[in-house]
PDB file of C-alpha atoms in Angstrom:
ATOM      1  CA  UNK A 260     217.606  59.435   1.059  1.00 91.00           C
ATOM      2  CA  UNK A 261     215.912  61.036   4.194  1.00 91.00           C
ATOM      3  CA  UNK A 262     213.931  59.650   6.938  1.00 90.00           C
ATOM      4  CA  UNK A 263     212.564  61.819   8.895  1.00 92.00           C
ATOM      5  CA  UNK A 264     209.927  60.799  11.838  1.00 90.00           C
ATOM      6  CA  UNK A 265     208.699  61.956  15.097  1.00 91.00           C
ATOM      7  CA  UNK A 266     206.624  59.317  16.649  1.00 92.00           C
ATOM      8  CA  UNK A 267     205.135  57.963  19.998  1.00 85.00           C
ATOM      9  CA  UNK A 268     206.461  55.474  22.374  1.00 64.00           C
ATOM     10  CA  UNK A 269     204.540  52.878  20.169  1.00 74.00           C
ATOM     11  CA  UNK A 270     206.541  52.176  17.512  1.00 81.00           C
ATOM     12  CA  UNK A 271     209.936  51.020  17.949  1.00 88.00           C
ATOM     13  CA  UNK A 272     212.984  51.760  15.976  1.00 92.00           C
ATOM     14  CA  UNK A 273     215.972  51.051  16.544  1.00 92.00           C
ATOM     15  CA  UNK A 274     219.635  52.741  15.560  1.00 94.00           C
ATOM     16  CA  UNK A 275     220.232  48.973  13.695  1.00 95.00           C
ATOM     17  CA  UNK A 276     217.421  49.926  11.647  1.00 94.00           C
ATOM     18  CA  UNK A 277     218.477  52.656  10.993  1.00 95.00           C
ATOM     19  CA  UNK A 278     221.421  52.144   9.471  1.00 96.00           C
ATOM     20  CA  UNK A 279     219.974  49.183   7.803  1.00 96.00           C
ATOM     21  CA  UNK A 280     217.664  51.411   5.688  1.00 95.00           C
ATOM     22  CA  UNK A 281     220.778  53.664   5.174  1.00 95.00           C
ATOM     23  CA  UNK A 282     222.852  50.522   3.480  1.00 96.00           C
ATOM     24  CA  UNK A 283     219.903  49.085   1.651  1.00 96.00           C
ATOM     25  CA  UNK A 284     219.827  52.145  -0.273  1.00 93.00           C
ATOM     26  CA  UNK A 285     221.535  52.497  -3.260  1.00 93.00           C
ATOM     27  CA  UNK A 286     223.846  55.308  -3.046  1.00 94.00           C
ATOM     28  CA  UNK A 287     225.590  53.263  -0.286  1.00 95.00           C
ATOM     29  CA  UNK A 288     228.604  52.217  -3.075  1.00 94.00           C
ATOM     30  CA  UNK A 289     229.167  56.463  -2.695  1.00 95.00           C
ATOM     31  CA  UNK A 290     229.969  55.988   1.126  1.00 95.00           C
ATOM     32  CA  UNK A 291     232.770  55.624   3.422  1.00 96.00           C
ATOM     33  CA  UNK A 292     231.184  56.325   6.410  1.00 96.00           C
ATOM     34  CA  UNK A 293     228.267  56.164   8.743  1.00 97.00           C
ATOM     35  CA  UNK A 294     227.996  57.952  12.134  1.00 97.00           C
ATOM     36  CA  UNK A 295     225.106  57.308  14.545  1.00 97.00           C
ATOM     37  CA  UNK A 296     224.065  58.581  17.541  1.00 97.00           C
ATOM     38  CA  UNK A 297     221.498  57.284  20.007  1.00 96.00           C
ATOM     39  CA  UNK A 298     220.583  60.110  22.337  1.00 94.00           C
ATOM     40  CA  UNK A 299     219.050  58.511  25.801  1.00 93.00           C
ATOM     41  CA  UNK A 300     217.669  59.873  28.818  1.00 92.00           C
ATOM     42  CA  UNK A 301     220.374  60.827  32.061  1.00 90.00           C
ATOM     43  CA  UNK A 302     219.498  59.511  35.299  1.00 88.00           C
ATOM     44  CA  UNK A 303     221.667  61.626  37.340  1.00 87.00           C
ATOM     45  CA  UNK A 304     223.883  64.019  36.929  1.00 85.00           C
ATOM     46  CA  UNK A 305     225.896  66.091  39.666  1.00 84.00           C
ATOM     47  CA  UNK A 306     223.155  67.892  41.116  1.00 85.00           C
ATOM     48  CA  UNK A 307     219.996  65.550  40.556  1.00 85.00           C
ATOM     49  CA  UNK A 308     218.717  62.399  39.419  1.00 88.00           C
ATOM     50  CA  UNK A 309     215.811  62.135  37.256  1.00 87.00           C
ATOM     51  CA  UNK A 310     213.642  59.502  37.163  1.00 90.00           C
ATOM     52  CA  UNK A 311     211.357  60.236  34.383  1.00 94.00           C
ATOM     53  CA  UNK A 312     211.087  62.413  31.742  1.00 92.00           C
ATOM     54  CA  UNK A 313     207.923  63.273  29.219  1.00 92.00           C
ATOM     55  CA  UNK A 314     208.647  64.578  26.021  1.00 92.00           C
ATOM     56  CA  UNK A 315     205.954  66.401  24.433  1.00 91.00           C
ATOM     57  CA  UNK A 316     204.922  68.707  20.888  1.00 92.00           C
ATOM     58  CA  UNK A 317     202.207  70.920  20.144  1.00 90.00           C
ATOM     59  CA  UNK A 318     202.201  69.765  16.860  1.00 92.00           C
ATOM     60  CA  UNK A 319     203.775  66.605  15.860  1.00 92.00           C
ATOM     61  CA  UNK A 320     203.469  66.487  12.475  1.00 93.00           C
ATOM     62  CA  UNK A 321     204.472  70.308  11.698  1.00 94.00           C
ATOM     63  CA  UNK A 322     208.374  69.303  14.036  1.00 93.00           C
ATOM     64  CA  UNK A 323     208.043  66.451  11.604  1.00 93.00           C
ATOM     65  CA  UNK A 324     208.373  68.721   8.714  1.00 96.00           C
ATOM     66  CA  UNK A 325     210.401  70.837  10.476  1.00 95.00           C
ATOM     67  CA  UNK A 326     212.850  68.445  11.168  1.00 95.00           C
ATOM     68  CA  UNK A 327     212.799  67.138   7.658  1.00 96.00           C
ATOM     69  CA  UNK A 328     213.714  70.926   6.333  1.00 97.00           C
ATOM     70  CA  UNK A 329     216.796  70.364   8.946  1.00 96.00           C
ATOM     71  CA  UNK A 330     217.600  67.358   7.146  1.00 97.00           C
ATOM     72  CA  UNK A 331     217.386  68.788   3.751  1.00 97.00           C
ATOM     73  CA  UNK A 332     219.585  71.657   4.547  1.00 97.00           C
ATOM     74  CA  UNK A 333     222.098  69.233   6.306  1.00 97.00           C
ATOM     75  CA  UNK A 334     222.582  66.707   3.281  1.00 96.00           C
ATOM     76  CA  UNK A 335     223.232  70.063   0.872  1.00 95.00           C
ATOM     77  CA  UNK A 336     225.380  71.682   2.869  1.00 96.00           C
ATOM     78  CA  UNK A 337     227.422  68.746   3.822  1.00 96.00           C
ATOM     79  CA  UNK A 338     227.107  66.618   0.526  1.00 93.00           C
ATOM     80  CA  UNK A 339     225.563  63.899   2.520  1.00 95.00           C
ATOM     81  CA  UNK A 340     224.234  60.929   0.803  1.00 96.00           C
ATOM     82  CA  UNK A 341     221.671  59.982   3.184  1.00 96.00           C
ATOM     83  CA  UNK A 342     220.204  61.061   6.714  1.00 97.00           C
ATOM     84  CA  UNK A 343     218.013  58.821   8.681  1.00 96.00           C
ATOM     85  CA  UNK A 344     216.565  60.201  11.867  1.00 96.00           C
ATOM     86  CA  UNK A 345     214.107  59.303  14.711  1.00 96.00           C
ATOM     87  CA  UNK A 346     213.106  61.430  17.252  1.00 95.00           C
ATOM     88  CA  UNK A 347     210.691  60.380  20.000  1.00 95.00           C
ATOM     89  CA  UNK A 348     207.668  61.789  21.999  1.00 95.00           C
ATOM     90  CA  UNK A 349     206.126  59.820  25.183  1.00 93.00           C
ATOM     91  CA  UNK A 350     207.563  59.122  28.556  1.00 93.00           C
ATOM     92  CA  UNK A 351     210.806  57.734  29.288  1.00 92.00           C
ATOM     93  CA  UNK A 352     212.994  56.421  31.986  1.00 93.00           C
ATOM     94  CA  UNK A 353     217.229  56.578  32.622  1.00 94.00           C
ATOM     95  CA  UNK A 354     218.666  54.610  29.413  1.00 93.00           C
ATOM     96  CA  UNK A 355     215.625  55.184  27.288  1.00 93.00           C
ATOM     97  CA  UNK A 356     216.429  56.063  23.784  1.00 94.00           C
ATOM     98  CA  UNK A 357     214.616  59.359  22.739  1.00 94.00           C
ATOM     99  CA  UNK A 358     216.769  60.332  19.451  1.00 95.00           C
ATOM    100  CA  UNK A 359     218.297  58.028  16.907  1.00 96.00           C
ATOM    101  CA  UNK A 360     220.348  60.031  13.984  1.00 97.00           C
ATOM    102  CA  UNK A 361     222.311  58.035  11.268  1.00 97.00           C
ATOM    103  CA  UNK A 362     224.465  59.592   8.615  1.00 97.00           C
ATOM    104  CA  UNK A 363     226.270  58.436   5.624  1.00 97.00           C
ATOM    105  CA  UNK A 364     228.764  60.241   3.540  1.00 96.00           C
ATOM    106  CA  UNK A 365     231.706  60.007   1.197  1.00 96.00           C
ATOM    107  CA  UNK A 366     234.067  61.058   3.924  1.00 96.00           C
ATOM    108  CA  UNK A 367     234.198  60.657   7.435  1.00 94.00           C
ATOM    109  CA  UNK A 368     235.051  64.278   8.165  1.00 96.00           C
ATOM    110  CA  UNK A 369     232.023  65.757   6.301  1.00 95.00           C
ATOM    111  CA  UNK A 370     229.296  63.001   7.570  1.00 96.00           C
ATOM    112  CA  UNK A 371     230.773  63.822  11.557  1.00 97.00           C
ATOM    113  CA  UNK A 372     230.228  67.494  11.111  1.00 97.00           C
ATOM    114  CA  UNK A 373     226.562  66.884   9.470  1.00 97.00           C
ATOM    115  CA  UNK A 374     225.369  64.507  12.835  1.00 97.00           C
ATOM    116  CA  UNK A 375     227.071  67.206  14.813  1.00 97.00           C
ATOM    117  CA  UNK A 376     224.664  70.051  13.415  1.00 97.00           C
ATOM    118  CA  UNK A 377     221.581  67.426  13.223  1.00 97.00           C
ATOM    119  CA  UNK A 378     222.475  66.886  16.907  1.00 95.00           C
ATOM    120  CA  UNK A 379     222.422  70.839  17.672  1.00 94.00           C
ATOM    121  CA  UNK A 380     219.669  71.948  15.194  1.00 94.00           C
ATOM    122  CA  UNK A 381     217.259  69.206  16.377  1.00 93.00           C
ATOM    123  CA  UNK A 382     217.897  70.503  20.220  1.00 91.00           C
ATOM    124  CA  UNK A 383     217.619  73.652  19.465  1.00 91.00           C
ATOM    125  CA  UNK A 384     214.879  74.361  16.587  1.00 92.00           C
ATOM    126  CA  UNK A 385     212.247  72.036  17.100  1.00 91.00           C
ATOM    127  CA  UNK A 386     209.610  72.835  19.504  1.00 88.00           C
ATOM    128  CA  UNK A 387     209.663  70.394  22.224  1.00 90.00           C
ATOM    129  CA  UNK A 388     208.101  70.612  26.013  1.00 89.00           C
ATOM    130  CA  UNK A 389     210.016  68.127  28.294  1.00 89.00           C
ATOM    131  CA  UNK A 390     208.838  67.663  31.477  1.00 88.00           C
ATOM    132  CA  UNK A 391     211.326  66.100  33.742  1.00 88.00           C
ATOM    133  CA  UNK A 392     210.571  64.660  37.247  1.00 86.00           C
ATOM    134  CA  UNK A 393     213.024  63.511  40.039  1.00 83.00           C
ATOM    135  CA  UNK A 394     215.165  64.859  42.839  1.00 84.00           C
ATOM    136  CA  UNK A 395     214.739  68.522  42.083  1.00 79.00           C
ATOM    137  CA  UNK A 396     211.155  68.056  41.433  1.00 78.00           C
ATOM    138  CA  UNK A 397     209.103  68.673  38.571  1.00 83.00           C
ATOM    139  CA  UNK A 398     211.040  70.651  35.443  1.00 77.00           C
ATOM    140  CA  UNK A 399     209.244  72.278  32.572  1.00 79.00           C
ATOM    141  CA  UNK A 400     211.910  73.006  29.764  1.00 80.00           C
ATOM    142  CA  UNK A 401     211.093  74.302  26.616  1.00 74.00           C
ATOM    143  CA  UNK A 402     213.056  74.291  23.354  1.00 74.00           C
ATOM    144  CA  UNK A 403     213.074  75.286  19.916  1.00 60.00           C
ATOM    145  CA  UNK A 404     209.735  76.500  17.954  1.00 48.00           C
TER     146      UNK A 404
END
């Protein structure tokens, strides 16, 4: 199984439902572990606090595909049994959740290593404009795409 969605702050999905989905699915007897990882927005860090951040794509539903190719190259070259992931677009504020990943896998040393290059990939190769807005001022940063 693979789940892959980029949506708007107007749904809400949790990391619980995540790995609910991931259990109710029937290759779940093939599994001995699940990682998750909620990525949230940082308030402050050593040089500057942020107090909002708006996540943005040029074209939703092409990073939705995008990320679901990511997915699909993850599961094969890890042998993982299933992948659910959430990333979100909108604005957020320190603690907000703006990427939910869940993995399961036979082994726990496979199914780390796959979140760990979801985690990466997802940063990296999907085209994302966050604009972030505190301390320093307003921050344009650009990834992926």
């Amino acid at each position: 199984m693979i789940i892959a969605k980029i949506i708007n702050d107007d749904e809400n999905i949790t990391l619980d439902d995540l790995t609910k989905k991931i259990k109710d699915d029937s290759v779940i007897a093939e599994c001995g572990a699940i990682f998750t990882f909620e990525g949230i927005v940082r308030g402050k860090d050593e040089s500057k606090t942020t107090d909002k951040i708006t996540l943005t794509s040029s074209d939703p539903e092409k990073t939705e595909k995008e990320l679901e190719t990511i997915l699909k190259d993850v599961k094969k070259t890890h042998k993982i049994k299933s992948i659910a992931v959430v990333h979100y677009l909108g604005q957020f504020e320190p603690g907000d959740p703006m990427f939910l990943a869940a993995v399961a896998g036979a082994h726990r040393h496979e199914t780390r290593a796959a979140l760990e290059e979801i985690i990466e990939r997802v940063k990296y190769e999907l085209d994302f404009k966050k604009v972030e807005e505190g301390s320093a001022g307003s921050n344009i940063i650009m990834s992926g795409g």
